[in-house]
Tab-separated table of C-alpha atoms in Angstrom:
chain	number	residue	atom	x	y	z
A	17	MET	CA	10.397	21.896	40.375
A	18	ARG	CA	13.429	22.798	42.496
A	19	VAL	CA	13.556	26.515	43.402
A	20	ASN	CA	16.749	28.446	44.231
A	21	LYS	CA	16.025	30.023	47.661
A	22	ARG	CA	18.445	32.871	46.935
A	23	LEU	CA	16.327	34.225	44.072
A	24	PRO	CA	14.559	37.489	44.876
A	25	LEU	CA	10.738	37.371	44.858
A	26	ALA	CA	10.384	39.089	41.452
A	27	SER	CA	12.765	36.615	39.808
A	28	LEU	CA	10.984	33.705	41.474
A	29	LEU	CA	7.627	34.836	40.051
A	30	VAL	CA	9.172	35.039	36.573
A	31	VAL	CA	10.518	31.481	36.880
A	32	LEU	CA	7.183	30.113	38.107
A	33	GLY	CA	5.309	31.991	35.415
A	34	ALA	CA	7.541	30.593	32.687
A	35	ALA	CA	7.074	27.037	34.001
A	36	SER	CA	3.302	27.490	34.064
A	37	ALA	CA	3.287	28.858	30.510
A	38	ALA	CA	5.376	25.928	29.280
A	39	ALA	CA	2.971	23.424	30.831
A	40	SER	CA	-0.016	25.201	29.295
A	41	ALA	CA	1.646	25.366	25.881
A	42	ALA	CA	1.916	21.571	25.824
A	43	ILE	CA	-1.801	21.464	24.946
A	44	SER	CA	-2.308	23.464	21.772
A	45	ASP	CA	-5.143	26.015	21.726
A	46	ASP	CA	-5.973	25.126	25.353
A	47	ALA	CA	-8.116	22.152	24.307
A	48	VAL	CA	-7.734	18.634	22.953
A	49	LYS	CA	-9.956	18.484	19.888
A	50	ILE	CA	-11.077	15.102	18.552
A	51	ALA	CA	-12.932	14.756	15.248
A	52	VAL	CA	-15.011	11.768	14.123
A	53	LEU	CA	-15.291	11.632	10.330
A	54	THR	CA	-17.638	8.743	9.590
A	55	ASP	CA	-20.512	7.358	7.543
A	56	LEU	CA	-23.596	8.595	9.396
A	57	SER	CA	-26.211	7.681	6.807
A	58	GLY	CA	-24.826	5.335	4.138
A	59	ALA	CA	-23.965	1.677	3.617
A	60	TYR	CA	-21.499	1.505	6.525
A	61	SER	CA	-23.440	3.532	9.080
A	62	GLY	CA	-24.572	0.425	10.963
A	63	ASN	CA	-20.996	-0.749	11.472
A	64	VAL	CA	-19.586	2.676	12.381
A	65	GLY	CA	-21.594	5.927	12.175
A	66	PRO	CA	-23.655	6.970	15.216
A	67	GLY	CA	-22.314	4.008	17.197
A	68	SER	CA	-18.729	5.161	16.675
A	69	VAL	CA	-19.725	8.647	17.810
A	70	LEU	CA	-21.177	7.140	21.002
A	71	ALA	CA	-18.043	5.040	21.517
A	72	THR	CA	-15.967	8.240	21.301
A	73	LYS	CA	-18.180	9.927	23.888
A	74	LEU	CA	-17.790	6.947	26.242
A	75	ALA	CA	-13.993	7.170	25.981
A	76	ILE	CA	-14.060	10.926	26.653
A	77	ALA	CA	-16.384	10.383	29.624
A	78	GLU	CA	-13.826	8.041	31.218
A	79	PHE	CA	-11.513	11.061	31.414
A	80	GLY	CA	-14.231	13.255	32.895
A	81	GLY	CA	-14.208	15.412	29.769
A	82	LYS	CA	-10.705	16.745	30.488
A	83	VAL	CA	-7.095	15.702	30.008
A	84	LEU	CA	-4.152	17.487	31.655
A	85	GLY	CA	-6.707	19.946	32.994
A	86	LYS	CA	-7.823	20.988	29.497
A	87	PRO	CA	-11.272	20.337	27.986
A	88	ILE	CA	-11.753	17.569	25.437
A	89	GLU	CA	-13.830	18.820	22.518
A	90	LEU	CA	-15.630	16.582	20.004
A	91	VAL	CA	-16.727	17.411	16.457
A	92	VAL	CA	-18.509	15.044	14.058
A	93	ALA	CA	-19.213	14.987	10.317
A	94	ASP	CA	-20.549	12.621	7.652
A	95	HIS	CA	-18.122	11.980	4.779
A	96	MET	CA	-20.971	10.300	2.824
A	97	ASN	CA	-18.392	7.850	1.418
A	98	LYS	CA	-17.118	10.579	-0.905
A	99	VAL	CA	-13.425	11.489	-1.003
A	100	ASP	CA	-14.038	15.129	-1.943
A	101	ILE	CA	-16.482	15.684	0.936
A	102	GLY	CA	-14.221	13.945	3.460
A	103	SER	CA	-11.136	15.844	2.265
A	104	ALA	CA	-12.890	19.230	2.376
A	105	LYS	CA	-14.137	18.625	5.921
A	106	ALA	CA	-10.683	17.463	7.062
A	107	ARG	CA	-9.056	20.643	5.682
A	108	GLU	CA	-11.665	22.804	7.375
A	109	TRP	CA	-11.157	21.072	10.708
A	110	LEU	CA	-7.367	21.235	10.561
A	111	ASP	CA	-7.052	24.786	9.186
A	112	GLN	CA	-9.908	26.582	10.919
A	113	ASP	CA	-10.985	24.502	13.917
A	114	LYS	CA	-7.486	23.403	15.017
A	115	VAL	CA	-8.509	19.750	15.418
A	116	ASP	CA	-5.733	17.596	16.897
A	117	VAL	CA	-6.794	14.160	15.652
A	118	ILE	CA	-9.255	12.894	13.040
A	119	THR	CA	-10.638	9.455	13.850
A	120	GLU	CA	-12.810	6.604	12.498
A	121	LEU	CA	-12.551	7.190	8.691
A	122	GLY	CA	-14.713	4.176	7.840
A	123	ASN	CA	-14.044	4.163	4.108
A	124	SER	CA	-10.616	3.247	2.751
A	125	ALA	CA	-10.617	5.780	-0.082
A	126	VAL	CA	-11.588	8.580	2.306
A	127	ALA	CA	-9.072	7.394	4.906
A	128	LEU	CA	-6.173	7.398	2.435
A	129	ALA	CA	-6.997	10.947	1.306
A	130	VAL	CA	-7.423	12.351	4.829
A	131	MET	CA	-4.228	10.678	6.065
A	132	ASN	CA	-2.254	12.624	3.449
A	133	ILE	CA	-3.851	15.923	4.409
A	134	ALA	CA	-3.230	15.353	8.115
A	135	GLU	CA	0.422	14.497	7.528
A	136	GLN	CA	0.885	17.765	5.609
A	137	LYS	CA	-0.641	19.674	8.544
A	138	GLN	CA	1.329	17.658	11.142
A	139	ARG	CA	-1.833	16.376	12.811
A	140	MET	CA	-2.835	12.858	13.670
A	141	THR	CA	-5.259	10.364	12.121
A	142	MET	CA	-6.563	7.188	13.777
A	143	VAL	CA	-8.174	4.811	11.286
A	144	THR	CA	-10.604	2.500	13.080
A	145	GLY	CA	-13.158	1.777	10.356
A	146	ALA	CA	-11.145	1.325	7.140
A	147	GLY	CA	-9.274	-1.840	6.282
A	148	ALA	CA	-7.159	-1.410	3.144
A	149	THR	CA	-3.746	-2.958	3.779
A	150	ARG	CA	-2.101	0.009	2.006
A	151	ILE	CA	-2.993	2.229	4.981
A	152	THR	CA	-0.040	0.878	6.984
A	153	SER	CA	1.949	-0.596	4.100
A	154	GLU	CA	2.633	1.447	0.928
A	155	GLU	CA	0.777	4.529	2.219
A	156	CYS	CA	1.915	4.461	5.861
A	157	LYS	CA	2.391	7.824	7.582
A	158	PRO	CA	4.315	8.837	10.716
A	159	THR	CA	1.130	10.611	11.860
A	160	ASN	CA	-1.336	7.742	11.369
A	161	VAL	CA	-2.435	4.518	13.073
A	162	GLN	CA	-4.680	1.687	11.850
A	163	TRP	CA	-6.256	0.393	15.008
A	164	VAL	CA	-8.824	-2.346	14.374
A	165	TYR	CA	-8.219	-4.504	11.306
A	166	ASP	CA	-6.966	-4.758	7.773
A	167	THR	CA	-7.906	-6.949	4.851
A	168	TYR	CA	-4.699	-8.978	5.162
A	169	ALA	CA	-5.591	-10.183	8.676
A	170	LEU	CA	-9.281	-10.749	7.912
A	171	ALA	CA	-8.458	-12.711	4.771
A	172	LYS	CA	-5.779	-14.811	6.439
A	173	VAL	CA	-7.820	-15.726	9.518
A	174	GLY	CA	-11.091	-16.047	7.589
A	175	THR	CA	-10.062	-18.137	4.551
A	176	MET	CA	-7.038	-20.353	5.241
A	177	PRO	CA	-8.748	-22.633	7.805
A	178	LEU	CA	-11.664	-23.162	5.390
A	179	VAL	CA	-9.367	-24.089	2.502
A	180	GLU	CA	-7.448	-26.460	4.735
A	181	SER	CA	-10.735	-28.117	5.783
A	182	GLY	CA	-11.831	-28.753	2.183
A	183	THR	CA	-13.269	-25.595	0.595
A	184	LYS	CA	-10.793	-25.526	-2.296
A	185	ASN	CA	-12.440	-23.576	-5.160
A	186	TRP	CA	-13.619	-19.980	-4.694
A	187	TYR	CA	-15.470	-17.151	-6.439
A	188	PHE	CA	-15.412	-13.477	-5.340
A	189	ILE	CA	-18.183	-10.863	-5.427
A	190	THR	CA	-16.367	-7.602	-4.772
A	191	ALA	CA	-17.221	-3.946	-4.083
A	192	ASP	CA	-15.463	-2.018	-6.859
A	193	TYR	CA	-13.259	0.375	-4.865
A	194	ALA	CA	-10.079	0.317	-2.765
A	195	PHE	CA	-11.476	-1.629	0.198
A	196	GLY	CA	-13.151	-4.340	-1.897
A	197	HIS	CA	-10.107	-4.724	-4.119
A	198	SER	CA	-7.888	-5.125	-1.074
A	199	LEU	CA	-10.168	-7.794	0.424
A	200	GLU	CA	-10.209	-9.741	-2.850
A	201	ASN	CA	-6.452	-9.469	-3.417
A	202	ASP	CA	-5.572	-10.587	0.107
A	203	GLY	CA	-8.224	-13.300	0.144
A	204	SER	CA	-7.030	-14.699	-3.188
A	205	ARG	CA	-3.463	-14.806	-1.934
A	206	PHE	CA	-4.262	-16.830	1.177
A	207	ILE	CA	-6.633	-19.151	-0.643
A	208	LYS	CA	-3.833	-20.000	-3.077
A	209	GLU	CA	-1.209	-20.288	-0.325
A	210	ALA	CA	-3.427	-22.809	1.467
A	211	GLY	CA	-3.738	-24.896	-1.699
A	212	GLY	CA	-7.014	-23.519	-3.057
A	213	LYS	CA	-7.975	-21.913	-6.369
A	214	VAL	CA	-9.945	-18.788	-7.361
A	215	LEU	CA	-12.244	-19.608	-10.290
A	216	GLY	CA	-13.370	-16.043	-10.980
A	217	SER	CA	-14.766	-12.789	-9.616
A	218	SER	CA	-17.414	-10.128	-10.263
A	219	ARG	CA	-17.050	-6.491	-9.263
A	220	TYR	CA	-20.117	-4.347	-8.630
A	221	PRO	CA	-20.443	-0.547	-8.376
A	222	PHE	CA	-20.453	0.541	-4.729
A	223	PRO	CA	-22.964	0.913	-3.132
A	224	GLY	CA	-25.195	-1.781	-4.606
A	225	SER	CA	-28.652	-3.223	-4.033
A	226	ASP	CA	-29.382	-5.798	-6.746
A	227	PHE	CA	-26.804	-8.605	-6.717
A	228	ALA	CA	-28.739	-11.141	-8.779
A	229	SER	CA	-26.418	-11.276	-11.791
A	230	TYR	CA	-23.284	-11.517	-9.625
A	231	LEU	CA	-24.742	-14.278	-7.453
A	232	LEU	CA	-25.871	-16.249	-10.512
A	233	SER	CA	-22.335	-15.983	-11.932
A	234	ALA	CA	-20.957	-17.307	-8.659
A	235	GLN	CA	-23.509	-20.113	-8.670
A	236	SER	CA	-22.732	-21.165	-12.240
A	237	SER	CA	-18.975	-21.132	-11.541
A	238	GLY	CA	-19.311	-24.274	-9.444
A	239	ALA	CA	-17.106	-22.788	-6.720
A	240	GLN	CA	-17.346	-24.426	-3.312
A	241	GLY	CA	-16.859	-21.077	-1.558
A	242	VAL	CA	-18.339	-17.714	-2.498
A	243	ALA	CA	-16.428	-14.864	-0.872
A	244	LEU	CA	-18.312	-11.589	-0.369
A	245	ALA	CA	-15.710	-8.805	-0.426
A	246	SER	CA	-17.986	-6.052	0.822
A	247	ALA	CA	-19.510	-4.825	4.072
A	248	GLY	CA	-22.463	-3.169	5.749
A	249	ALA	CA	-25.804	-2.881	3.961
A	250	ASP	CA	-24.332	-4.322	0.752
A	251	LEU	CA	-23.195	-7.457	2.572
A	252	GLN	CA	-26.574	-7.938	4.242
A	253	ASN	CA	-28.371	-7.677	0.903
A	254	GLU	CA	-25.950	-10.155	-0.674
A	255	ILE	CA	-26.550	-12.733	2.062
A	256	LYS	CA	-30.330	-12.359	1.882
A	257	GLN	CA	-30.315	-12.684	-1.904
A	258	ALA	CA	-27.894	-15.635	-1.767
A	259	ASN	CA	-30.454	-17.424	0.411
A	260	GLU	CA	-33.253	-16.531	-2.010
A	261	PHE	CA	-31.308	-17.965	-4.971
A	262	GLY	CA	-30.416	-21.115	-3.064
A	263	LEU	CA	-26.650	-20.587	-3.036
A	264	THR	CA	-26.431	-21.428	0.647
A	265	GLU	CA	-27.736	-24.940	-0.027
A	266	SER	CA	-24.877	-25.895	-2.330
A	267	GLN	CA	-22.051	-23.382	-1.684
A	268	LYS	CA	-20.354	-21.983	1.400
A	269	ILE	CA	-21.005	-18.237	1.682
A	270	VAL	CA	-18.047	-16.520	3.333
A	271	ALA	CA	-18.123	-12.888	4.469
A	272	MET	CA	-14.709	-11.267	4.232
A	273	LEU	CA	-15.825	-8.575	6.695
A	274	MET	CA	-18.940	-9.178	8.780
A	275	SER	CA	-20.100	-7.522	11.985
A	276	ILE	CA	-22.538	-8.478	14.691
A	277	THR	CA	-25.027	-5.922	13.353
A	278	ASP	CA	-24.872	-7.651	9.959
A	279	VAL	CA	-25.751	-10.952	11.632
A	280	HIS	CA	-28.547	-9.193	13.510
A	281	GLY	CA	-29.758	-7.593	10.287
A	282	VAL	CA	-30.048	-10.801	8.253
A	283	GLY	CA	-31.050	-13.031	11.176
A	284	LEU	CA	-29.563	-16.260	12.496
A	285	ASP	CA	-31.547	-18.392	10.040
A	286	ALA	CA	-29.771	-16.745	7.096
A	287	ALA	CA	-26.339	-16.383	8.751
A	288	LYS	CA	-26.081	-19.622	10.767
A	289	ASN	CA	-22.849	-21.600	10.360
A	290	MET	CA	-21.083	-18.755	8.508
A	291	ASN	CA	-17.407	-18.477	9.479
A	292	PHE	CA	-15.431	-15.241	9.401
A	293	ALA	CA	-12.713	-13.323	11.200
A	294	GLU	CA	-13.676	-10.883	13.972
A	295	THR	CA	-11.649	-8.450	16.048
A	296	PHE	CA	-14.107	-8.109	18.960
A	297	TYR	CA	-17.083	-9.898	20.485
A	298	TRP	CA	-19.168	-8.324	23.219
A	299	ASN	CA	-19.592	-11.628	25.092
A	300	LEU	CA	-15.920	-12.600	25.097
A	301	ASP	CA	-15.201	-11.922	28.787
A	302	ASP	CA	-16.025	-9.628	31.713
A	303	GLU	CA	-14.170	-6.611	30.267
A	304	SER	CA	-15.913	-6.818	26.911
A	305	ARG	CA	-19.300	-7.357	28.569
A	306	THR	CA	-18.910	-4.378	30.921
A	307	PHE	CA	-18.146	-1.955	28.077
A	308	SER	CA	-20.737	-3.464	25.753
A	309	ARG	CA	-23.593	-3.316	28.245
A	310	LYS	CA	-22.797	0.344	28.904
A	311	PHE	CA	-22.876	0.912	25.137
A	312	TYR	CA	-26.114	-1.091	24.793
A	313	LYS	CA	-27.822	0.959	27.496
A	314	GLU	CA	-27.255	4.109	25.422
A	315	PHE	CA	-27.636	2.667	21.912
A	316	GLY	CA	-30.007	-0.304	22.106
A	317	LYS	CA	-27.540	-2.514	20.202
A	318	MET	CA	-24.333	-4.290	21.073
A	319	PRO	CA	-21.212	-2.625	19.635
A	320	THR	CA	-19.572	-3.794	16.450
A	321	ALA	CA	-15.851	-4.482	16.448
A	322	LEU	CA	-15.292	-1.160	14.664
A	323	GLN	CA	-17.252	0.749	17.300
A	324	ALA	CA	-15.425	-0.989	20.137
A	325	GLY	CA	-12.155	-0.258	18.329
A	326	GLN	CA	-13.086	3.415	18.066
A	327	TYR	CA	-13.591	3.527	21.830
A	328	SER	CA	-10.200	1.871	22.316
A	329	ALA	CA	-8.374	4.202	19.918
A	330	VAL	CA	-9.754	7.388	21.478
A	331	LEU	CA	-9.208	6.096	25.023
A	332	ASN	CA	-5.561	5.272	24.314
A	333	TYR	CA	-5.023	8.539	22.444
A	334	LEU	CA	-6.115	10.386	25.592
A	335	ARG	CA	-3.946	8.143	27.760
A	336	ALA	CA	-0.974	8.965	25.516
A	337	VAL	CA	-1.686	12.713	25.704
A	338	GLU	CA	-1.821	12.450	29.487
A	339	LYS	CA	1.313	10.302	29.730
A	340	SER	CA	3.369	12.435	27.329
A	341	GLY	CA	2.063	15.737	28.704
A	342	SER	CA	1.375	16.981	25.182
A	343	ASP	CA	-1.008	16.745	22.236
A	344	ASN	CA	1.874	17.147	19.792
A	345	VAL	CA	1.522	14.367	17.235
A	346	ALA	CA	5.147	13.179	17.475
A	347	ASP	CA	4.936	12.972	21.274
A	348	VAL	CA	1.627	11.105	21.176
A	349	MET	CA	2.797	8.633	18.523
A	350	LYS	CA	6.008	7.829	20.406
A	351	THR	CA	4.090	7.334	23.638
A	352	LEU	CA	1.531	5.050	21.993
A	353	GLN	CA	4.358	2.918	20.581
A	354	ASP	CA	6.067	2.702	23.969
A	355	MET	CA	3.131	2.172	26.339
A	356	PRO	CA	1.177	-1.040	27.097
A	357	ILE	CA	-2.242	-1.136	25.424
A	358	HIS	CA	-5.065	-3.083	27.020
A	359	ASP	CA	-8.782	-2.339	27.267
A	360	ALA	CA	-12.200	-3.856	26.519
A	361	PHE	CA	-11.242	-4.152	22.824
A	362	ALA	CA	-7.465	-4.555	22.617
A	363	ARG	CA	-5.889	-7.750	23.964
A	364	ASN	CA	-2.169	-8.499	23.913
A	365	ALA	CA	-1.760	-5.305	21.918
A	366	ARG	CA	1.169	-3.175	20.832
A	367	LEU	CA	1.578	-0.423	18.251
A	368	ARG	CA	4.244	-0.977	15.601
A	369	LYS	CA	6.357	1.664	13.897
A	370	ASP	CA	4.259	1.369	10.722
A	371	GLY	CA	1.173	2.457	12.674
A	372	LYS	CA	-0.402	-0.997	12.866
A	373	LEU	CA	-1.922	-2.053	16.182
A	374	LEU	CA	-1.234	-5.747	16.698
A	375	HIS	CA	-3.912	-7.487	18.780
A	376	ASP	CA	-5.771	-10.791	18.959
A	377	LEU	CA	-8.242	-11.821	16.229
A	378	TYR	CA	-10.944	-14.470	16.445
A	379	LEU	CA	-12.293	-16.992	13.964
A	380	VAL	CA	-16.014	-17.163	14.784
A	381	SER	CA	-18.936	-19.298	13.693
A	382	VAL	CA	-22.495	-17.951	13.726
A	383	LYS	CA	-24.823	-19.865	16.022
A	384	SER	CA	-28.099	-21.397	14.907
A	385	PRO	CA	-31.296	-19.941	16.417
A	386	ALA	CA	-31.567	-22.995	18.684
A	387	ASP	CA	-28.053	-22.447	20.081
A	388	SER	CA	-28.508	-18.753	20.873
A	389	LYS	CA	-29.326	-18.375	24.574
A	390	GLU	CA	-30.001	-14.626	24.831
A	391	PRO	CA	-30.348	-11.530	22.608
A	392	TRP	CA	-27.121	-10.858	20.659
A	393	ASP	CA	-25.691	-14.257	21.650
A	394	TYR	CA	-24.581	-14.924	18.087
A	395	TYR	CA	-21.001	-16.277	17.978
A	396	ASN	CA	-19.000	-19.309	18.910
A	397	VAL	CA	-15.319	-18.372	19.078
A	398	VAL	CA	-13.644	-21.201	17.177
A	399	LYS	CA	-10.056	-19.981	17.427
A	400	THR	CA	-8.036	-17.088	18.853
A	401	VAL	CA	-5.167	-15.902	16.639
A	402	SER	CA	-2.449	-13.630	18.006
A	403	GLY	CA	-1.707	-10.342	16.272
A	404	ASP	CA	1.802	-11.544	15.389
A	405	GLN	CA	0.252	-14.442	13.463
A	406	ALA	CA	-2.716	-12.577	11.956
A	407	PHE	CA	-1.245	-9.329	10.648
A	408	MET	CA	1.316	-8.790	7.908
A	409	PRO	CA	4.866	-9.251	9.222
A	410	LEU	CA	7.198	-6.284	8.844
A	411	SER	CA	9.317	-8.356	6.479
A	412	GLU	CA	6.463	-8.174	3.921
A	413	SER	CA	5.524	-4.549	4.533
A	414	LYS	CA	6.180	-1.840	1.953
A	415	CYS	CA	5.962	0.951	4.549
A	416	PRO	CA	8.623	3.603	3.805
A	417	LEU	CA	8.996	4.372	7.526
A	418	LEU	CA	10.678	1.015	8.044
A	419	LYS	CA	13.611	2.014	5.838
A	420	ASN	CA	14.749	4.722	8.264
């Protein structure tokens, strides 16, 4: 700050005081408050949940617990995969606790509801665990980002190469809510675009445990590929039961969203040779290994892609607060869109105007037990797909923000 030497001392103190107050006011309520609204106990808790809370703490620790000299505060709650519970907690945080950003939101129905509330309150949401394409298409918000994945990218990277290599006829077993529907719709589109055909589908009430009737329907359909449009505990149960019914001997079982903890949960014998799209693998390179081993030391498991993505989202949120000098949502969003994004999770990444983070995806194949050389050595990376190729192009997006 340049000071006029002719100012009397009293006037100088007023000027300095005003500058100090302005700097302090850039951080609302004298703290940056981050909320993690996640599934701590339900079907998705292994993919997100406590591991996403730890990932948030690791990102905060990299800043020494402060940003711009102000403390970083963390609050956590379980939405229990219920929209009313998630919405009520979001309102409480935003109205009473003055939370600046609500993160994770590992359920698409909950995420869509909380995004709307946050926009009304002019606060930010960072979706790292939910994948409905609508989040950054029809329902996009100027106060929201979708950081890790969506069903469009997973379906495109995970199905088209299989159709092109000969798996032409498909059957879907789908979780009956927004996320499952989105996976099935996007998967069906890319199967057909690649020259394949969808013979039928079954939708089950989420969460589920007994998939016998749905698997038998898939088996009797004669489909070459059986797509499981679900995740977490449901997906693990489906794979185990598919093995019990013998589907894996005659049909290709394809997970539309699978994580490393799912592979760990069912075992390499049950999951070997499965192909699917991933957004992160702990053993990809030195950066991913350094973060993942730090995570493993605290958690006893390697991070899922969603947990690594949560770390990345929070880390870059704090970087944007620091760079912009403010926790105002408009300032943070603009800075995120303008700044380079690279960390243990995000490679070749940039944030688009619709709130979508474009980054590399990977087509992976699960190793057999004989090929696995160490604990959690589960994937062969078959192909790396750039974000520009994997995610929906803006020309297809229905995001209203793109019309301005």
